[in-house]
Amino acid sequence: MVVDRLRTDLLNKLINARIDLAAYLQLRKAKGYMSVSESDTLRDNFFELNRELHDHALRQGLHLDQEEWNALRRA
């Protein structure tokens, strides 16, 4: 139960990260550039998410099926 909730939470965070990246790219295309702080914020958020995924995978022995691994790769 806890692992299922954790898995769902992590996949939702990946979806949100993908939405953030799409918004960033759309804004960059519209403006033609992005500020350093905007780029840094996005980078920091992705590194934090990566750390969290890695930590939970090691700590919980998170086992994902093929569909979930594909979702991780696409994100």
CSV table of C-alpha atoms in Angstrom, one decimal:
chain,number,residue,atom,x,y,z
A,1,MET,CA,0.0,0.0,0.0
A,2,VAL,CA,2.7,2.5,0.9
A,3,VAL,CA,4.7,1.5,-2.1
A,4,ASP,CA,1.7,2.0,-4.4
A,5,ARG,CA,1.1,5.4,-2.9
A,6,LEU,CA,4.8,6.3,-3.3
A,7,ARG,CA,4.8,5.1,-6.9
A,8,THR,CA,1.7,7.1,-7.7
A,9,ASP,CA,3.2,10.2,-6.0
A,10,LEU,CA,6.4,9.9,-7.9
A,11,LEU,CA,4.7,9.4,-11.3
A,12,ASN,CA,2.5,12.5,-10.6
A,13,LYS,CA,5.6,14.5,-9.8
A,14,LEU,CA,7.1,13.3,-13.1
A,15,ILE,CA,3.9,14.4,-14.9
A,16,ASN,CA,4.1,17.8,-13.2
A,17,ALA,CA,7.8,18.1,-14.2
A,18,ARG,CA,7.0,17.4,-17.8
A,19,ILE,CA,4.3,20.1,-17.7
A,20,ASP,CA,6.8,22.6,-16.2
A,21,LEU,CA,9.3,21.8,-18.9
A,22,ALA,CA,6.6,22.2,-21.6
A,23,ALA,CA,5.6,25.6,-20.2
A,24,TYR,CA,9.3,26.6,-19.9
A,25,LEU,CA,9.9,25.7,-23.6
A,26,GLN,CA,6.7,27.5,-24.7
A,27,LEU,CA,7.7,30.6,-22.8
A,28,ARG,CA,11.3,30.5,-24.2
A,29,LYS,CA,9.9,30.2,-27.7
A,30,ALA,CA,7.7,33.2,-27.1
A,31,LYS,CA,10.3,35.4,-25.5
A,32,GLY,CA,13.3,34.1,-27.5
A,33,TYR,CA,15.3,33.6,-24.3
A,34,MET,CA,15.0,32.7,-20.6
A,35,SER,CA,16.5,34.4,-17.6
A,36,VAL,CA,19.2,32.7,-15.7
A,37,SER,CA,17.0,32.4,-12.6
A,38,GLU,CA,14.2,30.7,-14.6
A,39,SER,CA,16.7,28.2,-16.0
A,40,ASP,CA,18.3,27.6,-12.6
A,41,THR,CA,14.9,27.0,-11.0
A,42,LEU,CA,13.9,24.5,-13.6
A,43,ARG,CA,17.3,22.7,-13.4
A,44,ASP,CA,17.2,22.6,-9.6
A,45,ASN,CA,13.6,21.2,-9.6
A,46,PHE,CA,14.7,18.4,-12.0
A,47,PHE,CA,17.8,17.6,-9.9
A,48,GLU,CA,15.6,17.4,-6.8
A,49,LEU,CA,13.1,15.1,-8.5
A,50,ASN,CA,15.9,12.9,-9.8
A,51,ARG,CA,17.4,12.7,-6.3
A,52,GLU,CA,14.0,11.8,-4.8
A,53,LEU,CA,13.4,9.1,-7.4
A,54,HIS,CA,16.8,7.6,-6.9
A,55,ASP,CA,16.5,7.7,-3.1
A,56,HIS,CA,13.0,6.1,-3.0
A,57,ALA,CA,14.0,3.5,-5.5
A,58,LEU,CA,16.9,2.4,-3.4
A,59,ARG,CA,15.2,2.7,0.0
A,60,GLN,CA,11.9,1.1,-0.9
A,61,GLY,CA,13.1,-1.4,-3.5
A,62,LEU,CA,10.7,0.2,-5.9
A,63,HIS,CA,9.8,-2.3,-8.6
A,64,LEU,CA,8.1,-0.8,-11.6
A,65,ASP,CA,6.4,-2.7,-14.4
A,66,GLN,CA,7.3,-2.0,-18.1
A,67,GLU,CA,4.6,0.6,-18.5
A,68,GLU,CA,5.8,2.6,-15.5
A,69,TRP,CA,9.5,2.4,-16.7
A,70,ASN,CA,8.3,3.7,-20.1
A,71,ALA,CA,6.5,6.6,-18.3
A,72,LEU,CA,9.7,7.4,-16.5
A,73,ARG,CA,11.7,7.4,-19.7
A,74,ARG,CA,9.2,9.6,-21.5
A,75,ALA,CA,9.1,12.1,-18.6
